[in-house]
PDB file of N, CA and C in Angstrom:
ATOM      1  N   UNK P   4       0.837  -1.165   0.000  1.00 58.00           N
ATOM      2  CA  UNK P   4       0.000   0.000   0.000  1.00 58.00           C
ATOM      3  C   UNK P   4       0.882   1.227   0.000  1.00 58.00           C
ATOM      4  N   UNK P   5       0.636   2.065  -0.954  1.00 56.00           N
ATOM      5  CA  UNK P   5       1.358   3.329  -1.058  1.00 56.00           C
ATOM      6  C   UNK P   5       0.339   4.428  -1.343  1.00 56.00           C
ATOM      7  N   UNK P   6       0.690   5.684  -1.059  1.00 63.00           N
ATOM      8  CA  UNK P   6      -0.253   6.776  -1.298  1.00 63.00           C
ATOM      9  C   UNK P   6      -0.764   6.846  -2.737  1.00 63.00           C
ATOM     10  N   UNK P   7       0.034   6.455  -3.687  1.00 65.00           N
ATOM     11  CA  UNK P   7      -0.409   6.559  -5.088  1.00 65.00           C
ATOM     12  C   UNK P   7      -1.540   5.592  -5.425  1.00 65.00           C
ATOM     13  N   UNK P   8      -1.728   4.568  -4.621  1.00 72.00           N
ATOM     14  CA  UNK P   8      -2.811   3.611  -4.874  1.00 72.00           C
ATOM     15  C   UNK P   8      -4.161   4.143  -4.416  1.00 72.00           C
ATOM     16  N   UNK P   9      -4.173   5.231  -3.681  1.00 86.00           N
ATOM     17  CA  UNK P   9      -5.372   5.935  -3.248  1.00 86.00           C
ATOM     18  C   UNK P   9      -6.349   5.045  -2.479  1.00 86.00           C
ATOM     19  N   UNK P  10      -5.839   4.223  -1.593  1.00 90.00           N
ATOM     20  CA  UNK P  10      -6.693   3.375  -0.769  1.00 90.00           C
ATOM     21  C   UNK P  10      -7.558   4.227   0.140  1.00 90.00           C
ATOM     22  N   UNK P  11      -7.041   5.365   0.595  1.00 90.00           N
ATOM     23  CA  UNK P  11      -7.861   6.247   1.421  1.00 90.00           C
ATOM     24  C   UNK P  11      -9.090   6.724   0.658  1.00 90.00           C
ATOM     25  N   UNK P  12      -8.967   6.958  -0.641  1.00 92.00           N
ATOM     26  CA  UNK P  12     -10.124   7.330  -1.468  1.00 92.00           C
ATOM     27  C   UNK P  12     -11.129   6.177  -1.541  1.00 92.00           C
ATOM     28  N   UNK P  13     -10.641   4.949  -1.608  1.00 91.00           N
ATOM     29  CA  UNK P  13     -11.533   3.785  -1.632  1.00 91.00           C
ATOM     30  C   UNK P  13     -12.286   3.666  -0.308  1.00 91.00           C
ATOM     31  N   UNK P  14     -11.614   3.928   0.806  1.00 94.00           N
ATOM     32  CA  UNK P  14     -12.273   3.871   2.109  1.00 94.00           C
ATOM     33  C   UNK P  14     -13.359   4.933   2.185  1.00 94.00           C
ATOM     34  N   UNK P  15     -13.063   6.126   1.718  1.00 93.00           N
ATOM     35  CA  UNK P  15     -14.049   7.207   1.735  1.00 93.00           C
ATOM     36  C   UNK P  15     -15.228   6.867   0.824  1.00 93.00           C
ATOM     37  N   UNK P  16     -14.963   6.347  -0.362  1.00 93.00           N
ATOM     38  CA  UNK P  16     -16.035   5.956  -1.278  1.00 93.00           C
ATOM     39  C   UNK P  16     -16.889   4.849  -0.667  1.00 93.00           C
ATOM     40  N   UNK P  17     -16.254   3.918   0.014  1.00 93.00           N
ATOM     41  CA  UNK P  17     -16.993   2.855   0.693  1.00 93.00           C
ATOM     42  C   UNK P  17     -17.954   3.447   1.722  1.00 93.00           C
ATOM     43  N   UNK P  18     -17.510   4.444   2.456  1.00 92.00           N
ATOM     44  CA  UNK P  18     -18.389   5.067   3.448  1.00 92.00           C
ATOM     45  C   UNK P  18     -19.621   5.672   2.786  1.00 92.00           C
ATOM     46  N   UNK P  19     -19.475   6.210   1.608  1.00 93.00           N
ATOM     47  CA  UNK P  19     -20.630   6.735   0.874  1.00 93.00           C
ATOM     48  C   UNK P  19     -21.582   5.604   0.491  1.00 93.00           C
ATOM     49  N   UNK P  20     -21.044   4.482   0.082  1.00 92.00           N
ATOM     50  CA  UNK P  20     -21.873   3.313  -0.244  1.00 92.00           C
ATOM     51  C   UNK P  20     -22.588   2.814   1.008  1.00 92.00           C
ATOM     52  N   UNK P  21     -21.911   2.842   2.119  1.00 92.00           N
ATOM     53  CA  UNK P  21     -22.479   2.326   3.364  1.00 92.00           C
ATOM     54  C   UNK P  21     -23.677   3.141   3.839  1.00 92.00           C
ATOM     55  N   UNK P  22     -23.776   4.391   3.405  1.00 91.00           N
ATOM     56  CA  UNK P  22     -24.953   5.193   3.725  1.00 91.00           C
ATOM     57  C   UNK P  22     -26.207   4.516   3.159  1.00 91.00           C
ATOM     58  N   UNK P  23     -26.098   3.960   1.969  1.00 93.00           N
ATOM     59  CA  UNK P  23     -27.233   3.292   1.321  1.00 93.00           C
ATOM     60  C   UNK P  23     -27.333   1.816   1.670  1.00 93.00           C
ATOM     61  N   UNK P  24     -26.206   1.198   1.981  1.00 94.00           N
ATOM     62  CA  UNK P  24     -26.152  -0.242   2.261  1.00 94.00           C
ATOM     63  C   UNK P  24     -25.395  -0.447   3.570  1.00 94.00           C
ATOM     64  N   UNK P  25     -26.110  -0.328   4.672  1.00 93.00           N
ATOM     65  CA  UNK P  25     -25.482  -0.364   5.992  1.00 93.00           C
ATOM     66  C   UNK P  25     -24.766  -1.682   6.288  1.00 93.00           C
ATOM     67  N   UNK P  26     -25.136  -2.747   5.590  1.00 93.00           N
ATOM     68  CA  UNK P  26     -24.505  -4.046   5.833  1.00 93.00           C
ATOM     69  C   UNK P  26     -23.268  -4.280   4.974  1.00 93.00           C
ATOM     70  N   UNK P  27     -22.884  -3.299   4.155  1.00 93.00           N
ATOM     71  CA  UNK P  27     -21.697  -3.432   3.305  1.00 93.00           C
ATOM     72  C   UNK P  27     -20.440  -3.461   4.167  1.00 93.00           C
ATOM     73  N   UNK P  28     -19.465  -4.234   3.729  1.00 94.00           N
ATOM     74  CA  UNK P  28     -18.173  -4.307   4.405  1.00 94.00           C
ATOM     75  C   UNK P  28     -17.064  -4.143   3.375  1.00 94.00           C
ATOM     76  N   UNK P  29     -15.953  -3.566   3.801  1.00 94.00           N
ATOM     77  CA  UNK P  29     -14.805  -3.350   2.920  1.00 94.00           C
ATOM     78  C   UNK P  29     -13.641  -4.192   3.420  1.00 94.00           C
ATOM     79  N   UNK P  30     -13.073  -4.977   2.521  1.00 94.00           N
ATOM     80  CA  UNK P  30     -11.876  -5.751   2.831  1.00 94.00           C
ATOM     81  C   UNK P  30     -10.763  -5.217   1.941  1.00 94.00           C
ATOM     82  N   UNK P  31      -9.679  -4.786   2.559  1.00 93.00           N
ATOM     83  CA  UNK P  31      -8.535  -4.231   1.833  1.00 93.00           C
ATOM     84  C   UNK P  31      -7.440  -5.282   1.820  1.00 93.00           C
ATOM     85  N   UNK P  32      -7.050  -5.701   0.628  1.00 92.00           N
ATOM     86  CA  UNK P  32      -5.976  -6.679   0.465  1.00 92.00           C
ATOM     87  C   UNK P  32      -4.697  -5.953   0.100  1.00 92.00           C
ATOM     88  N   UNK P  33      -3.582  -6.438   0.596  1.00 90.00           N
ATOM     89  CA  UNK P  33      -2.288  -5.848   0.275  1.00 90.00           C
ATOM     90  C   UNK P  33      -1.583  -5.390   1.535  1.00 90.00           C
ATOM     91  N   UNK P  34      -0.354  -5.005   1.357  1.00 91.00           N
ATOM     92  CA  UNK P  34       0.470  -4.562   2.462  1.00 91.00           C
ATOM     93  C   UNK P  34       1.429  -3.508   1.935  1.00 91.00           C
ATOM     94  N   UNK P  35       2.030  -2.786   2.804  1.00 90.00           N
ATOM     95  CA  UNK P  35       3.000  -1.798   2.363  1.00 90.00           C
ATOM     96  C   UNK P  35       3.213  -0.725   3.399  1.00 90.00           C
ATOM     97  N   UNK P  36       4.030   0.270   3.062  1.00 91.00           N
ATOM     98  CA  UNK P  36       4.429   1.279   4.034  1.00 91.00           C
ATOM     99  C   UNK P  36       3.287   2.170   4.516  1.00 91.00           C
ATOM    100  N   UNK P  37       2.194   2.243   3.797  1.00 91.00           N
ATOM    101  CA  UNK P  37       1.094   3.130   4.155  1.00 91.00           C
ATOM    102  C   UNK P  37       0.000   2.425   4.971  1.00 91.00           C
ATOM    103  N   UNK P  38       0.168   1.147   5.225  1.00 93.00           N
ATOM    104  CA  UNK P  38      -0.907   0.380   5.862  1.00 93.00           C
ATOM    105  C   UNK P  38      -1.317   0.937   7.225  1.00 93.00           C
ATOM    106  N   UNK P  39      -0.364   1.252   8.089  1.00 94.00           N
ATOM    107  CA  UNK P  39      -0.717   1.716   9.428  1.00 94.00           C
ATOM    108  C   UNK P  39      -1.481   3.038   9.383  1.00 94.00           C
ATOM    109  N   UNK P  40      -1.083   3.933   8.491  1.00 93.00           N
ATOM    110  CA  UNK P  40      -1.808   5.211   8.341  1.00 93.00           C
ATOM    111  C   UNK P  40      -3.230   4.949   7.875  1.00 93.00           C
ATOM    112  N   UNK P  41      -3.396   4.027   6.925  1.00 94.00           N
ATOM    113  CA  UNK P  41      -4.724   3.715   6.403  1.00 94.00           C
ATOM    114  C   UNK P  41      -5.605   3.041   7.452  1.00 94.00           C
ATOM    115  N   UNK P  42      -5.020   2.202   8.273  1.00 95.00           N
ATOM    116  CA  UNK P  42      -5.787   1.582   9.358  1.00 95.00           C
ATOM    117  C   UNK P  42      -6.288   2.644  10.338  1.00 95.00           C
ATOM    118  N   UNK P  43      -5.433   3.607  10.669  1.00 95.00           N
ATOM    119  CA  UNK P  43      -5.854   4.704  11.553  1.00 95.00           C
ATOM    120  C   UNK P  43      -6.954   5.533  10.889  1.00 95.00           C
ATOM    121  N   UNK P  44      -6.782   5.828   9.610  1.00 94.00           N
ATOM    122  CA  UNK P  44      -7.780   6.597   8.872  1.00 94.00           C
ATOM    123  C   UNK P  44      -9.129   5.877   8.881  1.00 94.00           C
ATOM    124  N   UNK P  45      -9.122   4.572   8.645  1.00 95.00           N
ATOM    125  CA  UNK P  45     -10.367   3.800   8.634  1.00 95.00           C
ATOM    126  C   UNK P  45     -11.064   3.864   9.991  1.00 95.00           C
ATOM    127  N   UNK P  46     -10.304   3.852  11.074  1.00 95.00           N
ATOM    128  CA  UNK P  46     -10.942   3.934  12.394  1.00 95.00           C
ATOM    129  C   UNK P  46     -11.552   5.310  12.638  1.00 95.00           C
ATOM    130  N   UNK P  47     -11.044   6.327  11.966  1.00 94.00           N
ATOM    131  CA  UNK P  47     -11.594   7.671  12.122  1.00 94.00           C
ATOM    132  C   UNK P  47     -12.864   7.890  11.320  1.00 94.00           C
ATOM    133  N   UNK P  48     -12.958   7.286  10.135  1.00 93.00           N
ATOM    134  CA  UNK P  48     -14.085   7.592   9.239  1.00 93.00           C
ATOM    135  C   UNK P  48     -15.135   6.492   9.164  1.00 93.00           C
ATOM    136  N   UNK P  49     -14.886   5.333   9.751  1.00 92.00           N
ATOM    137  CA  UNK P  49     -15.810   4.218   9.615  1.00 92.00           C
ATOM    138  C   UNK P  49     -16.163   3.633  10.973  1.00 92.00           C
ATOM    139  N   UNK P  50     -17.244   2.895  11.014  1.00 91.00           N
ATOM    140  CA  UNK P  50     -17.651   2.188  12.220  1.00 91.00           C
ATOM    141  C   UNK P  50     -16.708   1.012  12.468  1.00 91.00           C
ATOM    142  N   UNK P  51     -16.516   0.633  13.717  1.00 92.00           N
ATOM    143  CA  UNK P  51     -15.650  -0.521  14.014  1.00 92.00           C
ATOM    144  C   UNK P  51     -16.138  -1.796  13.316  1.00 92.00           C
ATOM    145  N   UNK P  52     -15.202  -2.519  12.725  1.00 91.00           N
ATOM    146  CA  UNK P  52     -15.522  -3.773  12.062  1.00 91.00           C
ATOM    147  C   UNK P  52     -15.993  -3.664  10.629  1.00 91.00           C
ATOM    148  N   UNK P  53     -16.173  -2.457  10.132  1.00 95.00           N
ATOM    149  CA  UNK P  53     -16.665  -2.290   8.757  1.00 95.00           C
ATOM    150  C   UNK P  53     -15.552  -2.365   7.718  1.00 95.00           C
ATOM    151  N   UNK P  54     -14.336  -1.984   8.095  1.00 96.00           N
ATOM    152  CA  UNK P  54     -13.189  -2.041   7.190  1.00 96.00           C
ATOM    153  C   UNK P  54     -12.199  -3.043   7.780  1.00 96.00           C
ATOM    154  N   UNK P  55     -11.841  -4.030   6.977  1.00 95.00           N
ATOM    155  CA  UNK P  55     -10.887  -5.054   7.432  1.00 95.00           C
ATOM    156  C   UNK P  55      -9.659  -5.031   6.523  1.00 95.00           C
ATOM    157  N   UNK P  56      -8.487  -5.053   7.110  1.00 95.00           N
ATOM    158  CA  UNK P  56      -7.241  -5.116   6.363  1.00 95.00           C
ATOM    159  C   UNK P  56      -6.751  -6.553   6.417  1.00 95.00           C
ATOM    160  N   UNK P  57      -6.800  -7.237   5.282  1.00 93.00           N
ATOM    161  CA  UNK P  57      -6.490  -8.668   5.220  1.00 93.00           C
ATOM    162  C   UNK P  57      -5.038  -8.950   4.861  1.00 93.00           C
ATOM    163  N   UNK P  58      -4.260  -7.926   4.543  1.00 94.00           N
ATOM    164  CA  UNK P  58      -2.864  -8.154   4.193  1.00 94.00           C
ATOM    165  C   UNK P  58      -2.700  -8.768   2.817  1.00 94.00           C
ATOM    166  N   UNK P  59      -1.491  -9.198   2.543  1.00 94.00           N
ATOM    167  CA  UNK P  59      -1.178  -9.818   1.252  1.00 94.00           C
ATOM    168  C   UNK P  59      -1.816 -11.202   1.180  1.00 94.00           C
ATOM    169  N   UNK P  60      -2.426 -11.500   0.033  1.00 93.00           N
ATOM    170  CA  UNK P  60      -3.010 -12.825  -0.196  1.00 93.00           C
ATOM    171  C   UNK P  60      -2.560 -13.322  -1.560  1.00 93.00           C
ATOM    172  N   UNK P  61      -1.839 -14.420  -1.586  1.00 95.00           N
ATOM    173  CA  UNK P  61      -1.387 -15.001  -2.847  1.00 95.00           C
ATOM    174  C   UNK P  61      -2.569 -15.555  -3.644  1.00 95.00           C
ATOM    175  N   UNK P  62      -3.659 -15.874  -2.946  1.00 95.00           N
ATOM    176  CA  UNK P  62      -4.823 -16.458  -3.607  1.00 95.00           C
ATOM    177  C   UNK P  62      -5.881 -15.415  -3.983  1.00 95.00           C
ATOM    178  N   UNK P  63      -5.499 -14.159  -4.082  1.00 92.00           N
ATOM    179  CA  UNK P  63      -6.452 -13.097  -4.396  1.00 92.00           C
ATOM    180  C   UNK P  63      -7.262 -13.365  -5.666  1.00 92.00           C
ATOM    181  N   UNK P  64      -6.681 -13.828  -6.761  1.00 93.00           N
ATOM    182  CA  UNK P  64      -7.501 -14.101  -7.943  1.00 93.00           C
ATOM    183  C   UNK P  64      -8.638 -15.102  -7.673  1.00 93.00           C
ATOM    184  N   UNK P  65      -8.413 -16.041  -6.786  1.00 95.00           N
ATOM    185  CA  UNK P  65      -9.455 -17.013  -6.458  1.00 95.00           C
ATOM    186  C   UNK P  65     -10.551 -16.397  -5.588  1.00 95.00           C
ATOM    187  N   UNK P  66     -10.246 -15.316  -4.884  1.00 92.00           N
ATOM    188  CA  UNK P  66     -11.226 -14.668  -4.022  1.00 92.00           C
ATOM    189  C   UNK P  66     -12.133 -13.693  -4.775  1.00 92.00           C
ATOM    190  N   UNK P  67     -11.645 -13.112  -5.844  1.00 91.00           N
ATOM    191  CA  UNK P  67     -12.395 -12.079  -6.559  1.00 91.00           C
ATOM    192  C   UNK P  67     -13.782 -12.517  -7.031  1.00 91.00           C
ATOM    193  N   UNK P  68     -13.988 -13.742  -7.467  1.00 93.00           N
ATOM    194  CA  UNK P  68     -15.352 -14.121  -7.871  1.00 93.00           C
ATOM    195  C   UNK P  68     -16.367 -14.068  -6.727  1.00 93.00           C
ATOM    196  N   UNK P  69     -15.915 -13.956  -5.491  1.00 90.00           N
ATOM    197  CA  UNK P  69     -16.805 -13.961  -4.343  1.00 90.00           C
ATOM    198  C   UNK P  69     -17.122 -12.575  -3.805  1.00 90.00           C
ATOM    199  N   UNK P  70     -16.640 -11.532  -4.471  1.00 89.00           N
ATOM    200  CA  UNK P  70     -16.907 -10.170  -4.032  1.00 89.00           C
ATOM    201  C   UNK P  70     -17.932  -9.517  -4.951  1.00 89.00           C
ATOM    202  N   UNK P  71     -18.638  -8.531  -4.422  1.00 86.00           N
ATOM    203  CA  UNK P  71     -19.634  -7.821  -5.234  1.00 86.00           C
ATOM    204  C   UNK P  71     -19.000  -6.709  -6.046  1.00 86.00           C
ATOM    205  N   UNK P  72     -18.021  -6.026  -5.467  1.00 83.00           N
ATOM    206  CA  UNK P  72     -17.368  -4.893  -6.121  1.00 83.00           C
ATOM    207  C   UNK P  72     -15.904  -4.900  -5.737  1.00 83.00           C
ATOM    208  N   UNK P  73     -15.029  -4.568  -6.653  1.00 81.00           N
ATOM    209  CA  UNK P  73     -13.624  -4.395  -6.283  1.00 81.00           C
ATOM    210  C   UNK P  73     -13.068  -3.170  -6.974  1.00 81.00           C
ATOM    211  N   UNK P  74     -12.028  -2.581  -6.342  1.00 77.00           N
ATOM    212  CA  UNK P  74     -11.415  -1.326  -6.797  1.00 77.00           C
ATOM    213  C   UNK P  74     -10.035  -1.650  -7.259  1.00 77.00           C
TER     214      UNK P  74
END
């Protein structure tokens, strides 16, 4: 995770979606130098448990068919 990937923008956009779909959850895959800042940001703008940071997953392509939306 780096600032150029704009994960903070994805978290903010997710919060807008959550206004209409309160049961929506965001799972962020990946790791990097910006992860701790993004985790803090998510705790400031989202309800507890709504944003999950899952870290690096080698099996990400196998997980994508099970998501409704991805960024």
